[in-house]
CSV table of C-alpha atoms in Angstrom, one decimal:
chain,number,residue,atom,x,y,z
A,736,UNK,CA,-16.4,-25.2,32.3
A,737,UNK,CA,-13.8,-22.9,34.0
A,738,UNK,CA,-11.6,-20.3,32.3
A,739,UNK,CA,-9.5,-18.2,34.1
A,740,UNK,CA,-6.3,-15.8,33.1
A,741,UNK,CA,-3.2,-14.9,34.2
A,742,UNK,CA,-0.8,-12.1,33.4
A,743,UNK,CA,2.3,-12.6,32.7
A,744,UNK,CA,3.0,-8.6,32.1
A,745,UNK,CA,1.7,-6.1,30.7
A,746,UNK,CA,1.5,-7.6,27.0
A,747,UNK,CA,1.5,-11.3,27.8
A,748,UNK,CA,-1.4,-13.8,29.2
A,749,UNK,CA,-2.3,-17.4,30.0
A,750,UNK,CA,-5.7,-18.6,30.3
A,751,UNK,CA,-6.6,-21.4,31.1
A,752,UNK,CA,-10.0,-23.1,30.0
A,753,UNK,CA,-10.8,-26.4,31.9
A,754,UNK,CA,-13.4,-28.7,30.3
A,755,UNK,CA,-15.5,-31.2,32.3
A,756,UNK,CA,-17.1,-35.0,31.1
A,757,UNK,CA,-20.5,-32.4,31.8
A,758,UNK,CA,-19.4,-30.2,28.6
A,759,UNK,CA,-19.0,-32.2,26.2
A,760,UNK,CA,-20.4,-35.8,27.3
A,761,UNK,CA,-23.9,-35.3,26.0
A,762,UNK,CA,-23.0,-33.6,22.0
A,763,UNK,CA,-20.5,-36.7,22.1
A,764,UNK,CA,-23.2,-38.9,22.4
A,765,UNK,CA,-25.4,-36.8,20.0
A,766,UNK,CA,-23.1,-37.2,16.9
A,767,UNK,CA,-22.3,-41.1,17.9
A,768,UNK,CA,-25.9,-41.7,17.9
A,769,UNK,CA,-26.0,-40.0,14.4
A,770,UNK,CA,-23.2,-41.8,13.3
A,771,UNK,CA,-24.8,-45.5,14.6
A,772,UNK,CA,-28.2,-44.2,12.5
A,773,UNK,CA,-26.2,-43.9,9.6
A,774,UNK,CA,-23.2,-46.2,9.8
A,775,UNK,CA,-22.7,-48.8,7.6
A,776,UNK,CA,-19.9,-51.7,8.4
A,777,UNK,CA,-19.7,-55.2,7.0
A,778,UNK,CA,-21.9,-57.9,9.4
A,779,UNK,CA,-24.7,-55.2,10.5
A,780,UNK,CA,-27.6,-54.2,9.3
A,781,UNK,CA,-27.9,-50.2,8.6
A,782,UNK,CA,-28.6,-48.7,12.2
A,783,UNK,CA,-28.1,-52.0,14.2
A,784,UNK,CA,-24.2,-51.7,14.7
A,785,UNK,CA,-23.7,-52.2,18.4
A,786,UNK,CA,-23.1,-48.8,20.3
A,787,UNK,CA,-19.6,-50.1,21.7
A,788,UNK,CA,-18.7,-50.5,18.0
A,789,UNK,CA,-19.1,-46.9,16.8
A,790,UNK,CA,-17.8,-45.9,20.2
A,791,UNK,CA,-14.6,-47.8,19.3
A,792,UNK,CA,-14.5,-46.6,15.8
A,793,UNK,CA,-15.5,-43.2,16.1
A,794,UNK,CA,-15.4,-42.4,19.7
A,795,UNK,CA,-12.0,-40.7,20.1
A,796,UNK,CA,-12.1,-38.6,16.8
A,797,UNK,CA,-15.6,-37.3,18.0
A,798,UNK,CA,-14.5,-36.5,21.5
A,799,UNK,CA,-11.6,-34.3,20.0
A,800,UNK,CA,-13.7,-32.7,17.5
A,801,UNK,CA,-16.2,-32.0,20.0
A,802,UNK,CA,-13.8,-30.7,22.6
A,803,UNK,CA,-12.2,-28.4,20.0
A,804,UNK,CA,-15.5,-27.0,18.9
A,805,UNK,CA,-16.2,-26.1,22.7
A,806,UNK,CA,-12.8,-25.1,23.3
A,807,UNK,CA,-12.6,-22.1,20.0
A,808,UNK,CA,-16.4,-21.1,21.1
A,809,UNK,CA,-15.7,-21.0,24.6
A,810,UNK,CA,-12.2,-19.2,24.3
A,811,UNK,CA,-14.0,-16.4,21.6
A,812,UNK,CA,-16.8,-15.7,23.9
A,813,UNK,CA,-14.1,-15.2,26.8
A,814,UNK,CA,-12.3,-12.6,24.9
A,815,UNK,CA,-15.5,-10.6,23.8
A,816,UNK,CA,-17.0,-10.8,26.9
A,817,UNK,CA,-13.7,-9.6,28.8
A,818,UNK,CA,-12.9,-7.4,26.2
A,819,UNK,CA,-9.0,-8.4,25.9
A,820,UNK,CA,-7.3,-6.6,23.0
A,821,UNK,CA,-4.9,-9.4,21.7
A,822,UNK,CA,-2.6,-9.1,19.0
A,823,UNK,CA,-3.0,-12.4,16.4
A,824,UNK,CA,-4.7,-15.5,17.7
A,825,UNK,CA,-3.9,-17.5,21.3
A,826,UNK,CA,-1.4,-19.8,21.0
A,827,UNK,CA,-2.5,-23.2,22.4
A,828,UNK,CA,0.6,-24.6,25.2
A,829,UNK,CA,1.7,-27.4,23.8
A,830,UNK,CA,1.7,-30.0,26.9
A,831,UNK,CA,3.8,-33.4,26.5
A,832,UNK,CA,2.1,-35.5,28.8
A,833,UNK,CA,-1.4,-34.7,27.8
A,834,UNK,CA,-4.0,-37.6,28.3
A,835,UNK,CA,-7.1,-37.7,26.3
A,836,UNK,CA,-8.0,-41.3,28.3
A,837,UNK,CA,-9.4,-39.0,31.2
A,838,UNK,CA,-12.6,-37.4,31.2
A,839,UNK,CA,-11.2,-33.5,32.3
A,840,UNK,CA,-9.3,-32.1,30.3
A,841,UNK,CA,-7.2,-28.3,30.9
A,842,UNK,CA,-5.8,-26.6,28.2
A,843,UNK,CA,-3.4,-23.2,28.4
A,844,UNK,CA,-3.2,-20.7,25.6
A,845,UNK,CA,-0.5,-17.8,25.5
A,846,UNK,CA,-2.1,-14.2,24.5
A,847,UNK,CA,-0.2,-11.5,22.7
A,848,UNK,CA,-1.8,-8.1,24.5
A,849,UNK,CA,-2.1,-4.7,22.8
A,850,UNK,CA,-0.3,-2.4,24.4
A,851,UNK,CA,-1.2,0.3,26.3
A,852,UNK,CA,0.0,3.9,24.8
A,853,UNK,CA,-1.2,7.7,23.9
A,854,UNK,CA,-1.4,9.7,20.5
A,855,UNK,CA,-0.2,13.2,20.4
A,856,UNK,CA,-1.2,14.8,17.3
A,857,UNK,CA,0.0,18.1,18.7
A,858,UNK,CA,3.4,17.2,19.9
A,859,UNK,CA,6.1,19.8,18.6
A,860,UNK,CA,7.8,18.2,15.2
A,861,UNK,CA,10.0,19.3,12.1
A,862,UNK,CA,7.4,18.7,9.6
A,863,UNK,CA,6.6,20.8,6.5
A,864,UNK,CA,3.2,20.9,4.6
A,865,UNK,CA,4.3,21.6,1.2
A,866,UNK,CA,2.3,23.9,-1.5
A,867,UNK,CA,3.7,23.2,-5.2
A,868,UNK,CA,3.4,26.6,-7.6
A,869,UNK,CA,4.3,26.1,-11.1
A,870,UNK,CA,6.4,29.0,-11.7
A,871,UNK,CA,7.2,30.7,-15.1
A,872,UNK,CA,10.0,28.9,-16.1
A,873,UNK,CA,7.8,25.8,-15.8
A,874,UNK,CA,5.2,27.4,-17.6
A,875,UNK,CA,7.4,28.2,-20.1
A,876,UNK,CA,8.6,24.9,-20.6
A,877,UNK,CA,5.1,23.2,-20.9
A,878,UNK,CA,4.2,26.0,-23.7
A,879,UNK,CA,7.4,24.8,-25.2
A,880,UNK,CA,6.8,21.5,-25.2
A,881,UNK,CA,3.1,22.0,-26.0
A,882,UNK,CA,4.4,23.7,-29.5
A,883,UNK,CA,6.7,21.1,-30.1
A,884,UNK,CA,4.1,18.1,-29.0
A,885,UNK,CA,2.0,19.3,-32.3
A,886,UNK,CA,4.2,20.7,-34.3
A,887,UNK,CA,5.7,19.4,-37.2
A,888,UNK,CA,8.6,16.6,-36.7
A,889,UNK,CA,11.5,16.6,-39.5
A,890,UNK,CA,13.8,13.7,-39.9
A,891,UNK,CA,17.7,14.7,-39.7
A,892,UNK,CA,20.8,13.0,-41.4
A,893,UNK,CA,23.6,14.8,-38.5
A,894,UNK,CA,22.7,16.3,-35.3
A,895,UNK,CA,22.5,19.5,-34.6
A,896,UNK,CA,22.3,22.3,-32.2
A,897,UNK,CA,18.2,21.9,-30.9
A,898,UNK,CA,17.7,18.7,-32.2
A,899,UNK,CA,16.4,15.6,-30.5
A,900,UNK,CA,18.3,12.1,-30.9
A,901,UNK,CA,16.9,8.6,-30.4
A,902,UNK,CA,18.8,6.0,-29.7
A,903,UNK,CA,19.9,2.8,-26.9
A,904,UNK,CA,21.6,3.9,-23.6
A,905,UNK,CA,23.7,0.6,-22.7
A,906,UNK,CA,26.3,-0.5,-20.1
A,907,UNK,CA,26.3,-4.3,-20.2
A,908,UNK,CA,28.3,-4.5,-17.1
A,909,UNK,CA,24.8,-3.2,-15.0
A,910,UNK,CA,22.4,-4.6,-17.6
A,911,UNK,CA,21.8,-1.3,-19.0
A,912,UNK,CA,20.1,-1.4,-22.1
A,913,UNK,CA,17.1,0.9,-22.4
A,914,UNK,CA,15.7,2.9,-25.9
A,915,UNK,CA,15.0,6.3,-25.5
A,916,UNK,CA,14.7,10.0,-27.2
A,917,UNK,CA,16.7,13.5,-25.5
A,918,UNK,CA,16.7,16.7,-26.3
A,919,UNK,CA,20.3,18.3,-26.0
A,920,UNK,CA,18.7,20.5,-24.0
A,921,UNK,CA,18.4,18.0,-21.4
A,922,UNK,CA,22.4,17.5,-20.5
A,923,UNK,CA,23.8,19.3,-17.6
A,924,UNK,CA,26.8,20.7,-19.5
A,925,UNK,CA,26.9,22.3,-22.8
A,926,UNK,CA,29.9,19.6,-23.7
A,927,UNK,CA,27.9,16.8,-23.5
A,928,UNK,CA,25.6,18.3,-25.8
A,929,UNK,CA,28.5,19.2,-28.2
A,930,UNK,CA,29.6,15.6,-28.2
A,931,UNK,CA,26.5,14.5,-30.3
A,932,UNK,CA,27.1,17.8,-33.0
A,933,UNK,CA,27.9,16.4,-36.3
A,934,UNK,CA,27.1,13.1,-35.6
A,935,UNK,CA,25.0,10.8,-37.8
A,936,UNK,CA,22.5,7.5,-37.7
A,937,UNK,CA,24.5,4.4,-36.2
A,938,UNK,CA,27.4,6.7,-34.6
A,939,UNK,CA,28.2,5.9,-31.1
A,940,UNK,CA,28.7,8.5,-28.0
A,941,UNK,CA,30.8,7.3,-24.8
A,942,UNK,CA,29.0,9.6,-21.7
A,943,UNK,CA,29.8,9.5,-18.0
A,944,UNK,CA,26.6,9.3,-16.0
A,945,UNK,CA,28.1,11.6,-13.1
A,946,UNK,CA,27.1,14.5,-13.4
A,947,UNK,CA,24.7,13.7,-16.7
A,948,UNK,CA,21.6,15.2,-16.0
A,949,UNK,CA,21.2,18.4,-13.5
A,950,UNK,CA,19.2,16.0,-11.3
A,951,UNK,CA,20.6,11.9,-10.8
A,952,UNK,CA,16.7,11.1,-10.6
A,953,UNK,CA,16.8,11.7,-14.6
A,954,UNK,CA,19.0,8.6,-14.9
A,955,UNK,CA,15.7,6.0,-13.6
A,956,UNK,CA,14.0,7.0,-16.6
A,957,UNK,CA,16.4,7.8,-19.7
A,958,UNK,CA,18.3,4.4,-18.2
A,959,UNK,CA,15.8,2.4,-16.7
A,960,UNK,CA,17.9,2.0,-13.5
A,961,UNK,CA,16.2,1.8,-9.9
A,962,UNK,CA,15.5,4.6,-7.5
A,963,UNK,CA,18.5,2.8,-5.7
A,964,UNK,CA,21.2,2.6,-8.2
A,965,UNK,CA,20.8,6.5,-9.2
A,966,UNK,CA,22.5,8.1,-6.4
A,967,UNK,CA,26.0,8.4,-6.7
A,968,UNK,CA,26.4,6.2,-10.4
A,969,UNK,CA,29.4,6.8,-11.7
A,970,UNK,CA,30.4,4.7,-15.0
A,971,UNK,CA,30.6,5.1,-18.3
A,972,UNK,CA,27.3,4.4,-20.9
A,973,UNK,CA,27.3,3.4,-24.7
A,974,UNK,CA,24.5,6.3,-26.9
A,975,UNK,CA,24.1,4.6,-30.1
A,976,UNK,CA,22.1,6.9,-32.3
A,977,UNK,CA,19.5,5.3,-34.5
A,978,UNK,CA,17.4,8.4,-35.0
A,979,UNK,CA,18.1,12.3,-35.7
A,980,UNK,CA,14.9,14.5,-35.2
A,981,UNK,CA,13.8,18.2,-35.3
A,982,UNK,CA,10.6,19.9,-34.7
A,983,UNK,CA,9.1,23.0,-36.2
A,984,UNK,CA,7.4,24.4,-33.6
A,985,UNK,CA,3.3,24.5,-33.7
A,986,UNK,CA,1.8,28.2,-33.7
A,987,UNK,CA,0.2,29.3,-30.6
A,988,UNK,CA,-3.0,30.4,-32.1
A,989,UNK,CA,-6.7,29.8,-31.8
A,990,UNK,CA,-6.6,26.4,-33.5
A,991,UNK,CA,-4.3,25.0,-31.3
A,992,UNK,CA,-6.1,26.2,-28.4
A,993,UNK,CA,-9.2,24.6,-29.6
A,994,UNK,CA,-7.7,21.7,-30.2
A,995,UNK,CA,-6.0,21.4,-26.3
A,996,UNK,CA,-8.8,22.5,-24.8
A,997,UNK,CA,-11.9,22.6,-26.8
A,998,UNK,CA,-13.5,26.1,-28.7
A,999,UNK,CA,-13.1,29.3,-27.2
A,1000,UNK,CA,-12.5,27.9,-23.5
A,1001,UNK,CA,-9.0,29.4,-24.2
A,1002,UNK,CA,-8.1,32.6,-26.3
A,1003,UNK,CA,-4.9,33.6,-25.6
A,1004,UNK,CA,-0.9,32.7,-24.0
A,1005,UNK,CA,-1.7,34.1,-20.8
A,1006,UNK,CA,-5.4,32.0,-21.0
A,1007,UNK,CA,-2.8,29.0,-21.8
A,1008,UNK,CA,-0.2,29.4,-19.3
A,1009,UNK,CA,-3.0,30.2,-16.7
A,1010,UNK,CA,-5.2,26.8,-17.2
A,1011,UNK,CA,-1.8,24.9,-17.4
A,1012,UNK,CA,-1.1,26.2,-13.8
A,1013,UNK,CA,-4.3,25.8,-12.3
A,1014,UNK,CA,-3.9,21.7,-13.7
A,1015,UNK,CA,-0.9,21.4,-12.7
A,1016,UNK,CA,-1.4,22.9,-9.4
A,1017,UNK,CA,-4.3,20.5,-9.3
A,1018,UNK,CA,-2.0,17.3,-9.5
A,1019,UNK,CA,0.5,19.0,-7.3
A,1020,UNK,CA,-1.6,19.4,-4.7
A,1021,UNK,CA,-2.5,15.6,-4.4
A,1022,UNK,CA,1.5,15.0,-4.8
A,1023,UNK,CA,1.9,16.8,-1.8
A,1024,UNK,CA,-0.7,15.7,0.3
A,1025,UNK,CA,0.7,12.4,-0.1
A,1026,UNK,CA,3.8,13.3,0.9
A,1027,UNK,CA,2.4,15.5,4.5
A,1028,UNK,CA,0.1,11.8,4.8
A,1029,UNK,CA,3.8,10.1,4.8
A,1030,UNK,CA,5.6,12.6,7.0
A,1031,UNK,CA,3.3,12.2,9.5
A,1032,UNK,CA,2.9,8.2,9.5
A,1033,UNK,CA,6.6,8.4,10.1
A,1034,UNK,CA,6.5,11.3,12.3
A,1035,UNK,CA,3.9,9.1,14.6
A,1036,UNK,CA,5.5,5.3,14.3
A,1037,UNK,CA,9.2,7.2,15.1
A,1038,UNK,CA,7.7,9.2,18.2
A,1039,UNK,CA,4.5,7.0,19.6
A,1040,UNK,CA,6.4,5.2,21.9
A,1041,UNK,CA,5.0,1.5,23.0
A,1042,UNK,CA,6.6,-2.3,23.6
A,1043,UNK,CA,5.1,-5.0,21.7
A,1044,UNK,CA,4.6,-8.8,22.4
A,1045,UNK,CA,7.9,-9.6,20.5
A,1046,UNK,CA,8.3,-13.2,20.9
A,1047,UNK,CA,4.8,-14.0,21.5
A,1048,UNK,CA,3.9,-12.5,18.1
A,1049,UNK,CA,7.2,-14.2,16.1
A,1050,UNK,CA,5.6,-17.7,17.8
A,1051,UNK,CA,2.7,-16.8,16.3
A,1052,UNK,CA,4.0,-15.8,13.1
A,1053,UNK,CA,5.6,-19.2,13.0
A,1054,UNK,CA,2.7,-21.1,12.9
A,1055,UNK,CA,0.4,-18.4,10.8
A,1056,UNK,CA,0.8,-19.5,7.3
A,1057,UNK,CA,0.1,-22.4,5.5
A,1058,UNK,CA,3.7,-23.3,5.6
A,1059,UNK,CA,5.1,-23.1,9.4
A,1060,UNK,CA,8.3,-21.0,9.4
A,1061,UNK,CA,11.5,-21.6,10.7
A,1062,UNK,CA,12.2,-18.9,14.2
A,1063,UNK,CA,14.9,-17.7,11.9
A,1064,UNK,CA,12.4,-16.6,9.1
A,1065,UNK,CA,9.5,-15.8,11.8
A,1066,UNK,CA,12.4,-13.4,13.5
A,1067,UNK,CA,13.3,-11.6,10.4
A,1068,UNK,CA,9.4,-11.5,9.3
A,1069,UNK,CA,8.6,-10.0,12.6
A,1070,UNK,CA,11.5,-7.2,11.8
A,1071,UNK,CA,9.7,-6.8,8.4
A,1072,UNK,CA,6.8,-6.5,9.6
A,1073,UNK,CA,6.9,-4.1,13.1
A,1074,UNK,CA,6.9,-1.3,11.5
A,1075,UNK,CA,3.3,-1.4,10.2
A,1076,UNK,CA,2.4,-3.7,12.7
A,1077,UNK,CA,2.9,-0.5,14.7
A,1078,UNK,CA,1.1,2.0,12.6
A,1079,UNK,CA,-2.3,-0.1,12.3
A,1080,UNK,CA,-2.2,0.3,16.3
A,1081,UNK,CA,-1.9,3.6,16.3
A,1082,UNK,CA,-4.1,4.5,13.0
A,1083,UNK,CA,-7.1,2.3,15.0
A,1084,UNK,CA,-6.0,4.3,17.7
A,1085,UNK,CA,-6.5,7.6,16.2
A,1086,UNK,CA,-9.6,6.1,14.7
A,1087,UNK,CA,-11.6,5.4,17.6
A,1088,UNK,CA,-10.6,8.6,19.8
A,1089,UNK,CA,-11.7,10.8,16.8
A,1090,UNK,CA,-14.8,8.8,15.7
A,1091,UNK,CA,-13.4,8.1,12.5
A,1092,UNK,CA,-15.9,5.6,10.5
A,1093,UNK,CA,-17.2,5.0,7.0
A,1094,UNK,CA,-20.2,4.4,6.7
A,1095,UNK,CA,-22.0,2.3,3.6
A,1096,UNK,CA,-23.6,5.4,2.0
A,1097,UNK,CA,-20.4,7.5,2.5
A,1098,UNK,CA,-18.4,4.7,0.0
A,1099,UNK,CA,-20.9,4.4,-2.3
A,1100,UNK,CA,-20.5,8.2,-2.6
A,1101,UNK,CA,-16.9,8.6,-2.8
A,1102,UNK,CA,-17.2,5.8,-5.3
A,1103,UNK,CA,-19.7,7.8,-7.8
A,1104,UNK,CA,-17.3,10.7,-7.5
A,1105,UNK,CA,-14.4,8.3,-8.7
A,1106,UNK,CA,-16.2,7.0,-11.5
A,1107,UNK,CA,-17.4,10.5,-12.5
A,1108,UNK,CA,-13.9,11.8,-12.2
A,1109,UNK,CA,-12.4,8.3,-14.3
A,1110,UNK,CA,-15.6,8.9,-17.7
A,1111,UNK,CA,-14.6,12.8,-17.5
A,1112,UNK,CA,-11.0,11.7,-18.7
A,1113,UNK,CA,-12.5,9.7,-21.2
A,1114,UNK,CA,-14.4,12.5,-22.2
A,1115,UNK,CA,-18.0,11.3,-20.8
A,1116,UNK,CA,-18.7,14.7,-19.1
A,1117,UNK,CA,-22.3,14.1,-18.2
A,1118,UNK,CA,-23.1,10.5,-17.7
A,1119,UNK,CA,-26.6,9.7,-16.4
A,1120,UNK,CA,-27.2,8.9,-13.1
A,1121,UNK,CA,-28.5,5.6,-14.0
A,1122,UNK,CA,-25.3,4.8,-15.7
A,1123,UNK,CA,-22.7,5.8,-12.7
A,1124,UNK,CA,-25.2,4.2,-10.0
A,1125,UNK,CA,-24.8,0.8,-12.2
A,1126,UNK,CA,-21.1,1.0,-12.3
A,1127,UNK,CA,-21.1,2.0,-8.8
A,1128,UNK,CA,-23.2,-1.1,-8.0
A,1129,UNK,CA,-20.8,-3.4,-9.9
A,1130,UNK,CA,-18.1,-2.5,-8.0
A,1131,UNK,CA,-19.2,-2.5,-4.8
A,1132,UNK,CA,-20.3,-6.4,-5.5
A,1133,UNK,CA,-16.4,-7.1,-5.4
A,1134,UNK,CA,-15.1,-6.9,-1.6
A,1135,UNK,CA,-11.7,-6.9,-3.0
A,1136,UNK,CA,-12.7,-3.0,-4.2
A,1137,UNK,CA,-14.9,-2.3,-1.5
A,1138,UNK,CA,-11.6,-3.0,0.5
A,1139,UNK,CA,-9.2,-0.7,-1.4
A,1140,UNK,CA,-12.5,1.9,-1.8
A,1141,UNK,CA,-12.6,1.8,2.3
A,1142,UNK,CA,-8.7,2.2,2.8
A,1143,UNK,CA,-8.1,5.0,0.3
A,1144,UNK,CA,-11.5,6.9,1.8
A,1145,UNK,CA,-10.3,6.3,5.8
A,1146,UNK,CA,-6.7,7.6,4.0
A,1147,UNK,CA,-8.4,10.6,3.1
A,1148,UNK,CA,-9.9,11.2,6.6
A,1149,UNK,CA,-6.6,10.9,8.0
A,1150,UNK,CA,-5.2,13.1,5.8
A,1151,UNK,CA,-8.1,16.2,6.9
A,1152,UNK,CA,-7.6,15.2,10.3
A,1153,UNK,CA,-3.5,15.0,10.5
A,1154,UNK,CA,-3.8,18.7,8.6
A,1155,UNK,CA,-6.4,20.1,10.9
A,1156,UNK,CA,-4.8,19.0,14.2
A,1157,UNK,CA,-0.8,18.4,13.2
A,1158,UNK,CA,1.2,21.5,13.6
A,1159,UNK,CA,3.6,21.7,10.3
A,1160,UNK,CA,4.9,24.3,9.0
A,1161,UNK,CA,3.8,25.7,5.6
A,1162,UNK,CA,6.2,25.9,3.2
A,1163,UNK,CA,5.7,27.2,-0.9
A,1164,UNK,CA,8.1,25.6,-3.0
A,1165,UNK,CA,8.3,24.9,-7.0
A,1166,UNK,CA,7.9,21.1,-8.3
A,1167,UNK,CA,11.7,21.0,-8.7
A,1168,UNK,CA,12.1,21.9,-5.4
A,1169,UNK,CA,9.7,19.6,-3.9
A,1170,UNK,CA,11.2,16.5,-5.8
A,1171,UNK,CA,14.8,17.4,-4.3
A,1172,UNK,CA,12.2,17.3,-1.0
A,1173,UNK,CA,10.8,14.1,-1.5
A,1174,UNK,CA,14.0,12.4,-1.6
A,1175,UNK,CA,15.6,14.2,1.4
A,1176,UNK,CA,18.1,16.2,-0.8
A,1177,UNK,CA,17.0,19.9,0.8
């Protein structure tokens, strides 16, 4: 057997592999033989069919099994062994005159190359690394909402001035039609609040959605609309009231804090307002890591510049699902797709020039600190160790977990290395701020 390769260009390769009779000739007449031991046709005895019969019947299927089998192993082994970094699987040339009645046989297959390219992690960029404070007036508000969370709720006949109203926001037009509860409070203009004074159960308010809230995201959840549709909406919406609500607010004494947090762990507003920060800061701080993670995938795919096997990969792409594609729909999956085709190039190659690896005791680890972190929220603060190390056993059995596990703990190496060598600049913000942020609005 020969195999040789030839480059096209940088990103594109043929090799050939040529088979000999000497290859394959003897495993051909291995599996015949097993097949004449074992054959059973109508006129023979079991094992006494005539050689030129099972050559007939079988011979040809056998010969292309065989030659395939040699061909994948012989192809693989030519890959490892040159270590060629290709991008999906050879394509076999299809050749229209090929004749399987002659003992040599040549076959081409087209490679897709990964390209050659370099990472900077310390090229100069516009990114920020965003720390979230909860500031007073957000404090304020959770106290506030805390008080009315457990405080006493009194049914109204007609809306007042600090009174909550249930009710259906609709718009038939865009399919609005989506039950929920606001506070007055919650408007952006005190007329829109004065619209719903005096009214009762089953009365019927006509609001403009421009404008509505003090920030458009409000619209996805009090009308169920997508991130999409929010910016910009400007139509008219149906509030049909169906409820009338007030709360007397809950007393900020020891009981309450008890109850929030458990006895004595807090003993005053200040102790309040202080452990609602330092949660809060807690989730922040994830929220904003993710964010600096996506800044930076973006920052890397937009400025890691490389050329790609384009219409190598959308052949391939054609014939990589159990339904061959059209070239239309291989095109326009290719466009879908480039994007993080590009990233997992340069994610593996930030992994190998910075040693990045999990290793099996490493995932069972992060794994028991999951679990931990999951019962403590159910209120199992202490669980055995016997008890996390069988949970942590079931779920490693499942590879579809082990999977996710791996990607979310090689996400969080990325994330310590992007921080530690990616120049951003720091910037403190409050949540509101870093909402208007996430959706490019400062």
């Amino acid at each position: 057997m020969n195999i040789t390769r030839s480059n096209v260009d940088a990103l594109n390769a043929v090799v050939t592999v040529e088979v000999s009779k000497d290859d394959y000739a003897e495993k051909v007449q291995k599996v015949l033989a097993d097949y004449k031991k074992n054959a059973s046709i109508p006129g023979f005895r079991k094992g006494a069919v005539p050689m030129s019969l099972i050559q007939k019947q079988y011979g040809k299927a056998v010969l292309l099994d065989e030659v395939n089998k040699l061909l994948q192993d012989s192809l693989n082994n030519y890959l490892v062994e040159e270590k060629l970094d290709i991008l999906g699987n050879p394509l076999p040339k299809v050749t229209e005159d090929f004749d399987w009645d002659t003992e040599d046989y040549k076959f081409e297959f087209e490679l897709g190359l990964s390209p050659e390219f370099t990472v900077d992690l310390s090229a100069k960029n516009n990114l920020v690394s965003y720390k979230i404070v909860a500031d007073e007036k957000m404090l304020n508000d959770q106290v506030a909402r805390i008080q009315k969370q457990y405080g006493k709720l009194i049914a109204k006949d007609v809306v007042e001035e600090g009174n909550d109203v249930s009710g259906v926001f609709a718009n038939e037009e865009k399919g609005i039609n989506n039950r929920t509860t606001v506070s007055l409070d919650v408007f952006a203009d005190k007329k829109t609040a004065k619209s719903f004074i005096g009214k009762k159960v089953g009365d019927v308010v006509t609001l403009k959605t421009k404008g509505l809230f003090d920030d458009d995201h409000k619209l996805m959840d009090y009308l169920a609309v997508g991130h999409d549709d929010v910016h910009g909406l400007d139509i008219e919406v149906t509030f049909t009231i169906d409820e009338v609500t007030t709360h007397e607010p809950a007393t900020l004494d020891q009981e309450l804090f008890d109850k929030l947090f458990g006895p004595k762990v807090v003993t005053s507003v200040d102790e309040l307002k202080a452990k609602i920060k330092e949660d809060a800061e807690k989730q922040f701080e994830q929220q904003a890591d993710q964010k600096f993670l996506n800044d930076v995938t973006e920052f890397l795919i937009d400025n890691t510049k490389f050329d790609l096997p384009a219409e190598f990969l959308k052949k391939w792409i054609q014939t990589a699902t159990e339904n061959p594609m059209t070239a239309e729909e291989a095109e326009e999956e290719f466009n879908k797709s480039e994007k993080g085709l590009r990233y997992q190039l340069i994610e593996g190659k930030i992994m190998a020039e910075n040693n990045l690896q999990i290793t099996f005791e490493e995932l069972k680890d992060y794994t028991s600190d999951l679990i931990k972190k999951q019962m403590a929220q159910f209120g199992q603060m202490n669980p055995t160790d016997d008890d996390v190390k069988g949970i942590v056993a079931r779920v490693m059995s499942n590879q579809e977990e082990v999977k996710r596990l791996s990607e979310q703990l090689m996400s969080s190496k990325m994330l310590s290395l992007f921080k530690e060598k990616v120049k951003a600049k720091s910037k403190e913000v409050n949540y509101e701020d870093f909402i208007k942020a996430m959706y490019g609005e400062i």
